Short mmCIF file of C-alpha atoms and ligand atoms in Angstrom, two decimals:
data_model
loop_
_atom_site.label_atom_id
_atom_site.label_comp_id
_atom_site.label_asym_id
_atom_site.label_seq_id
_atom_site.Cartn_x
_atom_site.Cartn_y
_atom_site.Cartn_z
CA UNK A 1 -12.15 -17.92 -5.51
CA UNK A 2 -10.74 -19.07 -2.09
CA UNK A 3 -14.87 -17.09 -0.92
CA UNK A 4 -12.88 -14.25 1.43
CA UNK A 5 -14.80 -12.97 3.28
CA UNK A 6 -14.35 -10.08 6.23
CA UNK A 7 -14.57 -10.62 9.61
CA UNK A 8 -17.90 -10.38 11.78
CA UNK A 9 -17.41 -7.86 14.01
CA UNK A 10 -13.80 -6.30 14.14
CA UNK A 11 -11.42 -5.03 11.85
CA UNK A 12 -8.39 -5.70 10.88
CA UNK A 13 -5.03 -3.21 8.64
CA UNK A 14 -2.83 -3.98 7.01
CA UNK A 15 0.06 -1.86 6.52
CA UNK A 16 2.92 -2.71 3.82
CA UNK A 17 4.81 -0.63 0.79
CA UNK A 18 5.93 -2.31 -1.75
CA UNK A 19 9.09 0.32 -1.75
CA UNK A 20 11.23 -2.90 0.96
CA UNK A 21 11.17 -5.61 -1.72
CA UNK A 22 14.18 -3.94 -3.82
CA UNK A 23 16.79 -3.87 -0.77
CA UNK A 24 19.76 -5.84 -1.08
CA UNK A 25 22.17 -6.65 1.97
CA UNK A 26 24.02 -8.32 0.42
CA UNK A 27 24.39 -11.71 -1.30
CA UNK A 28 25.73 -13.90 1.80
CA UNK A 29 22.98 -12.18 4.04
CA UNK A 30 20.45 -14.82 5.25
CA UNK A 31 17.53 -11.14 5.88
CA UNK A 32 15.95 -11.42 1.56
CA UNK A 33 13.35 -8.97 1.99
CA UNK A 34 12.43 -10.30 -1.46
CA UNK A 35 10.95 -12.90 1.60
CA UNK A 36 8.03 -10.06 1.04
CA UNK A 37 7.27 -10.03 -2.39
CA UNK A 38 6.25 -13.32 -2.16
CA UNK A 39 3.93 -12.75 1.45
CA UNK A 40 2.41 -10.63 -1.02
CA UNK A 41 1.38 -11.74 -3.55
CA UNK A 42 0.77 -15.13 -1.50
CA UNK A 43 -1.67 -12.57 0.24
CA UNK A 44 -2.59 -10.93 -2.85
CA UNK A 45 -3.29 -14.08 -4.82
CA UNK A 46 -5.83 -15.91 -1.75
CA UNK A 47 -7.92 -12.07 -2.15
CA UNK A 48 -7.46 -11.96 1.59
CA UNK A 49 -7.22 -8.00 0.52
CA UNK A 50 -11.21 -7.68 0.31
CA UNK A 51 -10.81 -9.38 4.27
CA UNK A 52 -9.41 -5.80 5.37
CA UNK A 53 -8.23 -2.58 5.11
CA UNK A 54 -4.89 -2.72 3.29
CA UNK A 55 -2.82 1.22 3.57
CA UNK A 56 0.29 1.58 1.65
CA UNK A 57 2.92 2.66 4.23
CA UNK A 58 5.13 6.17 4.41
CA UNK A 59 8.29 6.73 5.93
CA UNK A 60 8.00 6.92 9.89
CA UNK A 61 9.77 10.73 10.23
CA UNK A 62 13.70 11.11 12.40
CA UNK A 63 11.60 13.05 14.70
CA UNK A 64 9.16 10.16 15.70
CA UNK A 65 12.21 6.98 15.90
CA UNK A 66 13.88 9.84 18.36
CA UNK A 67 10.75 8.89 20.94
CA UNK A 68 13.34 5.52 21.11
CA UNK A 69 16.96 6.67 19.43
CA UNK A 70 19.91 8.55 20.03
CA UNK A 71 19.61 11.45 17.46
CA UNK A 72 23.21 10.73 16.71
CA UNK A 73 21.95 7.30 15.70
CA UNK A 74 19.12 9.32 14.00
CA UNK A 75 20.74 11.00 11.80
CA UNK A 76 23.41 8.20 10.94
CA UNK A 77 20.90 6.52 9.32
CA UNK A 78 18.93 9.57 7.36
CA UNK A 79 21.91 9.78 5.90
CA UNK A 80 23.61 6.76 5.68
CA UNK A 81 24.74 5.33 1.99
CA UNK A 82 27.28 3.24 1.11
CA UNK A 83 28.61 5.51 -0.56
CA UNK A 84 28.38 8.57 2.13
CA UNK A 85 29.23 5.87 5.28
CA UNK A 86 33.04 6.45 5.09
CA UNK A 87 32.84 10.65 5.21
CA UNK A 88 30.40 10.11 8.50
CA UNK A 89 32.19 8.26 9.62
CA UNK A 90 34.81 10.61 10.23
CA UNK A 91 32.08 13.54 11.99
CA UNK A 92 33.39 13.46 15.75
CA UNK A 93 29.30 13.59 16.49
CA UNK A 94 29.64 10.36 15.13
CA UNK A 95 32.52 8.69 15.84
CA UNK A 96 31.83 9.16 18.78
CA UNK A 97 30.21 5.92 18.32
CA UNK A 98 32.01 3.65 16.81
CA UNK A 99 33.59 0.48 18.98
CA UNK A 100 37.02 -0.15 19.80
CA UNK A 101 38.29 -1.45 16.97
CA UNK A 102 40.41 -5.29 17.70
CA UNK A 103 42.61 -6.57 14.74
CA UNK A 104 40.17 -10.22 15.49
CA UNK A 105 37.27 -8.97 14.54
CA UNK A 106 35.97 -10.76 11.39
CA UNK A 107 34.04 -7.80 9.71
CA UNK A 108 35.72 -3.65 10.18
CA UNK A 109 32.89 -1.97 12.69
CA UNK A 110 31.68 1.46 12.22
CA UNK A 111 29.32 3.70 14.53
CA UNK A 112 26.47 2.37 16.26
CA UNK A 113 27.54 -1.15 14.16
CA UNK A 114 27.09 -0.83 11.46
CA UNK A 115 29.49 -2.10 8.14
CA UNK A 116 30.47 -1.30 4.90
CA UNK A 117 32.43 -5.32 5.08
CA UNK A 118 30.01 -8.22 3.23
CA UNK A 119 29.14 -10.45 6.32
CA UNK A 120 28.33 -8.14 8.59
CA UNK A 121 25.39 -8.36 10.20
CA UNK A 122 24.34 -5.00 10.35
CA UNK A 123 25.77 -4.00 6.52
CA UNK A 124 25.27 0.03 5.78
CA UNK A 125 23.02 -1.20 1.68
CA UNK A 126 21.75 1.25 -1.13
CA UNK A 127 18.24 2.08 -0.20
CA UNK A 128 18.84 1.22 3.78
CA UNK A 129 17.68 4.67 4.45
CA UNK A 130 14.48 4.35 2.79
CA UNK A 131 14.38 0.67 3.95
CA UNK A 132 14.75 1.63 7.15
CA UNK A 133 12.10 4.17 8.29
CA UNK A 134 9.81 2.62 5.44
CA UNK A 135 9.36 -0.80 7.51
CA UNK A 136 9.59 1.71 11.22
CA UNK A 137 6.29 4.15 9.52
CA UNK A 138 3.91 0.88 8.64
CA UNK A 139 4.38 -0.53 11.61
CA UNK A 140 3.81 3.32 12.61
CA UNK A 141 0.50 3.37 10.91
CA UNK A 142 -0.85 0.21 12.34
CA UNK A 143 0.21 1.13 15.68
CA UNK A 144 -2.48 3.95 15.82
CA UNK A 145 -5.50 2.38 13.44
CA UNK A 146 -5.05 0.53 16.64
CA UNK A 147 -4.63 3.94 19.24
CA UNK A 148 -8.08 5.75 17.47
CA UNK A 149 -10.01 2.75 17.40
CA UNK A 150 -10.01 2.06 13.55
CA UNK A 151 -9.76 -1.89 13.59
CA UNK A 152 -8.94 -4.32 15.88
CA UNK A 153 -5.95 -6.10 14.71
CA UNK A 154 -2.99 -4.69 12.27
CA UNK A 155 -0.15 -6.08 10.09
CA UNK A 156 3.15 -5.24 9.15
CA UNK A 157 5.30 -7.94 7.68
CA UNK A 158 8.32 -5.95 7.31
CA UNK A 159 8.79 -4.52 10.62
CA UNK A 160 8.57 -7.01 14.23
CA UNK A 161 12.87 -5.63 13.78
CA UNK A 162 13.32 -6.45 17.45
CA UNK A 163 17.26 -6.66 18.09
CA UNK A 164 18.08 -2.56 17.46
CA UNK A 165 18.58 -0.94 20.36
CA UNK A 166 18.39 3.35 21.63
CA UNK A 167 22.55 3.60 20.08
CA UNK A 168 23.39 0.38 17.87
CA UNK A 169 21.86 -1.74 15.18
CA UNK A 170 22.28 -5.65 15.40
CA UNK A 171 21.00 -8.56 14.76
CA UNK A 172 19.67 -7.75 10.97
CA UNK A 173 17.94 -4.92 12.95
CA UNK A 174 18.31 -1.22 12.95
CA UNK A 175 15.65 0.38 13.33
CA UNK A 176 13.38 -1.50 16.73
CA UNK A 177 10.06 -0.21 15.35
CA UNK A 178 8.29 -2.77 17.97
CA UNK A 179 9.88 -0.39 20.85
CA UNK A 180 8.38 3.02 18.99
CA UNK A 181 4.76 1.03 18.78
CA UNK A 182 4.49 0.15 22.33
CA UNK A 183 5.97 3.65 23.24
CA UNK A 184 3.02 4.87 22.32
CA UNK A 185 0.06 2.82 22.63
CA UNK A 186 1.42 3.41 26.23
CA UNK A 187 -0.30 6.86 25.97
CA UNK A 188 -3.64 4.86 25.45
CA UNK A 189 -3.59 1.82 26.94
CA UNK A 190 -2.04 1.62 30.91
CA UNK A 191 -0.02 -1.26 29.89
CA UNK A 192 1.25 -3.81 27.12
CA UNK A 193 1.69 -7.00 26.68
CA UNK A 194 4.80 -8.44 24.34
CA UNK A 195 4.95 -11.76 22.79
CA UNK A 196 7.75 -13.22 20.21
CA UNK A 197 7.89 -16.50 18.56
CA UNK A 198 10.56 -15.43 16.68
CA UNK A 199 13.41 -18.70 17.68
CA UNK A 200 15.30 -15.40 19.09
CA UNK A 201 15.82 -13.75 21.64
CA UNK A 202 13.00 -10.37 21.52
CA UNK A 203 16.72 -8.66 23.42
CA UNK A 204 15.75 -4.54 22.19
CA UNK A 205 12.51 -4.57 23.64
CA UNK A 206 13.08 -6.21 26.95
CA UNK A 207 15.78 -3.72 27.53
CA UNK A 208 14.28 -0.85 26.23
CA UNK A 209 11.68 -1.85 29.17
CA UNK A 210 13.94 -3.28 31.41
CA UNK A 211 12.20 -0.50 34.33
CA UNK A 212 8.41 -0.56 32.88
CA UNK A 213 5.94 -2.04 35.36
CA UNK A 214 3.38 -1.07 32.68
CA UNK A 215 5.47 -3.25 29.82
CA UNK A 216 5.93 -6.85 29.77
CA UNK A 217 7.60 -8.44 27.35
CA UNK A 218 7.69 -12.57 26.59
CA UNK A 219 9.67 -14.43 24.26
CA UNK A 220 10.11 -17.84 23.39
CA UNK A 221 13.88 -18.64 22.27
CA UNK A 222 16.49 -21.24 20.93
CA UNK A 223 18.79 -20.67 24.12
CA UNK A 224 21.82 -22.81 24.66
CA UNK A 225 25.75 -23.75 23.48
CA UNK A 226 24.68 -24.49 18.54
CA UNK A 227 28.19 -26.25 18.21
CA UNK A 228 31.30 -27.62 18.69
CA UNK A 229 33.18 -24.56 19.35
CA UNK A 230 30.69 -23.50 22.27
CA UNK A 231 29.42 -20.81 20.78
CA UNK A 232 25.81 -19.40 22.00
CA UNK A 233 23.01 -18.84 19.77
CA UNK A 234 22.53 -15.58 18.69
CA UNK A 235 21.46 -12.36 20.38
CA UNK A 236 22.95 -15.52 24.00
CA UNK A 237 20.75 -14.29 26.60
CA UNK A 238 17.03 -14.95 27.06
CA UNK A 239 17.98 -17.35 30.51
CA UNK A 240 14.87 -18.26 33.28
CA UNK A 241 16.45 -16.23 35.51
CA UNK A 242 16.40 -12.87 33.15
CA UNK A 243 12.79 -11.59 34.60
CA UNK A 244 13.86 -7.18 34.24
CA UNK A 245 16.02 -4.91 35.30
CA UNK A 246 16.82 -6.45 39.49
CA UNK A 247 15.90 -3.48 42.30
CA UNK A 248 13.55 -1.55 39.65
CA UNK A 249 9.89 -1.67 39.38
CA UNK A 250 10.68 -3.06 36.56
CA UNK A 251 11.60 -6.58 38.16
CA UNK A 252 8.85 -9.83 37.26
CA UNK A 253 7.20 -7.36 34.21
CA UNK A 254 10.29 -9.67 31.71
CA UNK A 255 9.44 -13.32 30.67
CA UNK A 256 11.87 -15.04 29.14
CA UNK A 257 11.76 -19.01 28.19
CA UNK A 258 14.70 -20.78 26.39
CA UNK A 259 14.11 -23.30 24.52
CA UNK A 260 16.58 -26.51 23.59
CA UNK A 261 16.55 -26.96 19.51
CA UNK A 262 13.97 -28.80 17.82
CA UNK A 263 11.05 -28.30 19.44
CA UNK A 264 8.16 -29.68 18.39
CA UNK A 265 4.07 -28.65 17.78
CA UNK A 266 3.20 -30.33 20.63
CA UNK A 267 5.74 -29.14 22.77
CA UNK A 268 5.81 -25.77 21.78
CA UNK A 269 2.16 -25.64 21.83
CA UNK A 270 2.23 -26.44 25.71
CA UNK A 271 5.25 -24.24 27.21
CA UNK A 272 3.73 -21.56 24.84
CA UNK A 273 0.14 -21.71 25.44
CA UNK A 274 0.38 -22.93 29.54
CA UNK A 275 2.79 -19.81 29.80
CA UNK A 276 0.71 -17.19 27.42
CA UNK A 277 -2.01 -18.34 28.81
CA UNK A 278 -1.00 -17.31 32.64
CA UNK A 279 0.80 -14.36 31.86
CA UNK A 280 -2.25 -12.58 30.60
CA UNK A 281 -4.39 -13.60 33.22
CA UNK A 282 -1.87 -12.31 35.60
CA UNK A 283 -0.56 -8.58 33.29
CA UNK A 284 -4.71 -7.29 32.25
CA UNK A 285 -3.21 -6.35 29.25
CA UNK A 286 -4.93 -3.62 27.83
CA UNK A 287 -3.09 -4.71 24.44
CA UNK A 288 -1.01 -7.41 22.68
CA UNK A 289 1.92 -6.77 20.33
CA UNK A 290 2.89 -10.16 18.98
CA UNK A 291 5.92 -10.70 16.95
CA UNK A 292 5.95 -13.42 14.20
CA UNK A 293 9.38 -14.50 13.70
CA UNK A 294 9.17 -17.26 11.03
CA UNK A 295 12.62 -18.28 12.10
CA UNK A 296 10.78 -21.00 14.90
CA UNK A 297 9.49 -22.64 12.26
CA UNK A 298 11.86 -26.23 11.15
CA UNK A 299 13.85 -26.22 8.07
CA UNK A 300 15.03 -22.72 8.41
CA UNK A 301 18.39 -21.69 7.48
CA UNK A 302 19.08 -20.08 10.89
CA UNK A 303 16.78 -21.51 13.43
CA UNK A 304 16.91 -25.01 15.03
CA UNK A 305 13.34 -25.38 15.84
CA UNK A 306 10.56 -27.30 14.17
CA UNK A 307 7.47 -26.26 15.00
CA UNK A 308 5.40 -26.36 11.43
CA UNK A 309 2.95 -23.52 10.19
CA UNK A 310 -0.13 -25.17 12.10
CA UNK A 311 0.97 -25.11 15.05
CA UNK A 312 3.09 -21.11 14.40
CA UNK A 313 0.25 -19.38 13.64
CA UNK A 314 -1.30 -21.66 16.73
CA UNK A 315 -0.77 -18.79 18.57
CA UNK A 316 -1.34 -16.61 16.72
CA UNK A 317 -4.75 -17.31 17.12
CA UNK A 318 -4.53 -17.47 20.51
CA UNK A 319 -3.45 -14.11 21.42
CA UNK A 320 -6.52 -13.46 18.97
CA UNK A 321 -9.21 -14.57 20.84
CA UNK A 322 -8.28 -12.72 23.79
CA UNK A 323 -10.14 -10.01 22.30
CA UNK A 324 -7.56 -7.16 22.47
CA UNK A 325 -6.31 -4.83 20.27
CA UNK A 326 -3.66 -6.41 18.18
CA UNK A 327 -0.14 -5.97 15.88
CA UNK A 328 1.16 -8.48 15.06
CA UNK A 329 4.48 -7.26 13.12
CA UNK A 330 6.75 -9.83 10.90
CA UNK A 331 10.80 -10.50 12.24
CA UNK A 332 13.19 -13.27 11.10
CA UNK A 333 13.04 -16.53 8.94
CA UNK A 334 15.24 -17.59 6.38
CA UNK A 335 13.79 -19.78 4.25
CA UNK A 336 11.20 -17.52 2.05
CA UNK A 337 8.84 -19.96 1.24
CA UNK A 338 7.72 -20.69 4.12
CA UNK A 339 7.39 -17.49 5.27
CA UNK A 340 5.74 -16.53 3.11
CA UNK A 341 3.02 -19.11 3.49
CA UNK A 342 3.39 -18.81 7.54
CA UNK A 343 2.65 -15.20 7.20
CA UNK A 344 0.43 -15.40 5.10
CA UNK A 345 -1.33 -18.55 6.87
CA UNK A 346 -1.87 -15.83 9.35
CA UNK A 347 -3.42 -12.94 7.08
CA UNK A 348 -5.85 -15.46 7.07
CA UNK A 349 -6.37 -16.39 10.41
CA UNK A 350 -6.40 -12.51 11.67
CA UNK A 351 -9.74 -12.30 9.03
CA UNK A 352 -11.31 -15.10 9.96
CA UNK A 353 -10.61 -17.00 6.83
CA UNK A 354 -9.00 -21.05 6.05
CA UNK A 355 -7.50 -21.18 3.30
CA UNK A 356 -6.55 -24.82 1.66
CA UNK A 357 -3.94 -27.19 2.96
CA UNK A 358 -1.99 -26.53 0.17
CA UNK A 359 -1.31 -23.34 -1.11
CA UNK A 360 -1.20 -23.78 -4.63
CA UNK A 361 2.26 -22.77 -6.39
CA UNK A 362 1.40 -20.69 -8.80
CA UNK A 363 -0.35 -17.69 -6.60
CA UNK A 364 3.73 -16.93 -6.00
CA UNK A 365 5.81 -15.67 -9.09
CA UNK A 366 9.28 -17.71 -9.02
CA UNK A 367 11.38 -16.26 -6.67
CA UNK A 368 14.24 -16.29 -9.57
CA UNK A 369 12.45 -14.05 -11.43
CA UNK A 370 13.39 -11.80 -8.70
CA UNK A 371 16.90 -12.15 -8.06
CA UNK A 372 18.15 -15.00 -10.69
CA UNK A 373 18.19 -17.62 -7.98
CA UNK A 374 16.58 -21.14 -8.90
CA UNK A 375 14.45 -22.00 -5.42
CA UNK A 376 11.48 -23.56 -5.12
CA UNK A 377 10.81 -26.19 -7.67
CA UNK A 378 7.48 -28.61 -7.46
CA UNK A 379 3.56 -28.13 -7.71
CA UNK A 380 2.99 -27.32 -4.14
CA UNK A 381 4.33 -26.28 -1.30
CA UNK A 382 4.40 -29.21 1.41
CA UNK A 383 3.02 -29.22 4.53
CA UNK A 384 6.98 -29.00 5.64
CA UNK A 385 9.01 -30.75 8.62
CA UNK A 386 12.90 -30.88 8.94
CA UNK A 387 13.60 -32.92 12.25
CA UNK A 388 16.74 -30.61 13.92
CA UNK A 389 18.15 -33.39 16.04
CA UNK A 390 15.54 -33.62 18.93
CA UNK A 391 17.58 -32.59 22.13
CA UNK A 392 14.32 -30.83 23.63
CA UNK A 393 13.29 -32.92 26.48
CA UNK A 394 9.70 -32.66 27.57
CA UNK A 395 10.50 -32.92 31.56
CA UNK A 396 12.45 -29.24 30.78
CA UNK A 397 9.29 -27.79 28.72
CA UNK A 398 7.54 -28.81 32.69
CA UNK A 399 10.10 -27.26 34.61
CA UNK A 400 9.95 -23.82 31.82
CA UNK A 401 6.03 -23.90 32.92
CA UNK A 402 6.23 -24.90 36.72
CA UNK A 403 9.21 -22.39 36.96
CA UNK A 404 7.89 -18.51 35.05
CA UNK A 405 4.18 -19.77 37.34
CA UNK A 406 5.22 -18.72 40.01
N1 LIG B 1 22.55 -17.39 13.09
C1 LIG B 1 22.86 -16.45 12.99
C2 LIG B 1 24.22 -16.09 11.79
N2 LIG B 1 24.37 -15.72 10.21
C3 LIG B 1 24.90 -14.05 10.22
C4 LIG B 1 25.18 -13.48 9.49
C5 LIG B 1 25.80 -14.90 7.68
C6 LIG B 1 26.18 -14.32 6.48
C7 LIG B 1 26.42 -12.67 6.23
F1 LIG B 1 26.78 -12.52 5.23
C8 LIG B 1 25.68 -11.98 7.43
C9 LIG B 1 25.56 -11.97 8.70
N3 LIG B 1 24.41 -13.59 11.14
C10 LIG B 1 23.88 -14.59 12.01
C11 LIG B 1 23.79 -13.76 13.57
C12 LIG B 1 22.23 -13.18 13.78
C13 LIG B 1 21.12 -13.04 13.47
C14 LIG B 1 20.40 -12.57 13.58
C15 LIG B 1 18.26 -13.05 13.49
C16 LIG B 1 17.58 -12.11 13.60
C17 LIG B 1 16.52 -11.72 13.91
O1 LIG B 1 15.87 -13.22 13.26
O2 LIG B 1 16.38 -12.45 14.98
C18 LIG B 1 15.41 -10.75 13.66
C19 LIG B 1 15.20 -10.14 12.45
N4 LIG B 1 24.53 -13.87 14.04
C20 LIG B 1 25.69 -13.25 15.20
O3 LIG B 1 25.66 -15.08 15.21
C21 LIG B 1 26.23 -12.48 15.37
C22 LIG B 1 28.53 -13.23 14.48
C23 LIG B 1 27.86 -13.72 15.37
C24 LIG B 1 28.61 -13.77 13.37
C25 LIG B 1 28.52 -13.55 12.60
N5 LIG B 1 28.99 -12.47 11.55
C26 LIG B 1 28.75 -12.07 10.45
C27 LIG B 1 28.93 -11.55 13.38
C28 LIG B 1 29.40 -12.09 14.51
CA1 LIG B 2 12.08 -14.75 20.69
ZN1 LIG B 3 15.37 -14.81 14.54
#
């Protein structure tokens, strides 16, 4: 119907398992795995499955996850559920990972920054182990397609969980599938470039490779105070001066582009293309991993940028045009209908297809069919753009480009 064709001269693979859709982080939690249901239905509704090889993901093994994560943490994640949490917390080898308790903490935190309290960033929920090992399995299968030369571009929209640390969950991320992927890539590729367009700083990935000159990390993110109380935008790291661990061989192999709220398409394009372009020229990567967090779109529930889907997609096209093995991952994205539209559009770009400007509503199942809530009424999704208060000055952006150019 949309005249979908296979790309000429290269291969794309798509990795997914629908079981990740059934998960619920909690009633008020912004992370909604059913945004992946919307994405899948849009991708299939447009016929993009005919343009690529589709693979049903299988769970990663504990051994695979131990390539980066602490063995105790891996065992805990594999066994934890709301029913087993209390018991596991009492076991000495897990209890030793508990954070110090403060009575002013809003939520009770257990070992590894996990919690069963409602409102926690990293709650323990039903089916959680299944979810974590599945999104990781999908990223590792996608990675394998690239490293064995069976795909030129591999996609996993359920992955891209960039905040997870070696022995600690953080910011809705439990297993750092990105780090696991890059560790695996380093067996085959001399240098890997990681680019992160999620509105949040890719701190977990940067930290993991802070001493590793074969991995360059480059994150674009909102940075600075975000409210009247002076609280920092999560996770509060990723200043311009943060360029990797000083005094180690990893120094200068991390780049951060801190951005004020309200950045628009033109400004973002200028920053992204000049800095990413210069980085690729200088670093000469053998492969690229792009975390496509959709919370950098205008209108996101947590984000504060004004980027349209068109520009978000141009970030994908820009690195795709380098002609290097490319891994496309998801990440944040909290206004579900926009997340689905962006990632469907980017699946089309990856396969050299063009979709109509307005994706008809009838291709998207009504979200209330999944969640019992009304969302996304109306016939068409408009070319969405929330006008956030624009703190973003061209002069600041020019300064960043100059600073990072050296
Ligand atoms: N911004 C934000 C935000 N909102 C929440 C939240 C809200 C309701 C809940 F029921 C649970 C959590 N947490 C945050 C942030 C974390 C943002 C993570 C982004 C992840 C990603 O898109 O980059 C990748 C998938 N957390 C905080 O701001 C920390 C707190 C400081 C405030 C919230 N409380 C719950 C913990 C401490
Ligand atoms: Ca980012
Ligand atoms: Zn994010």
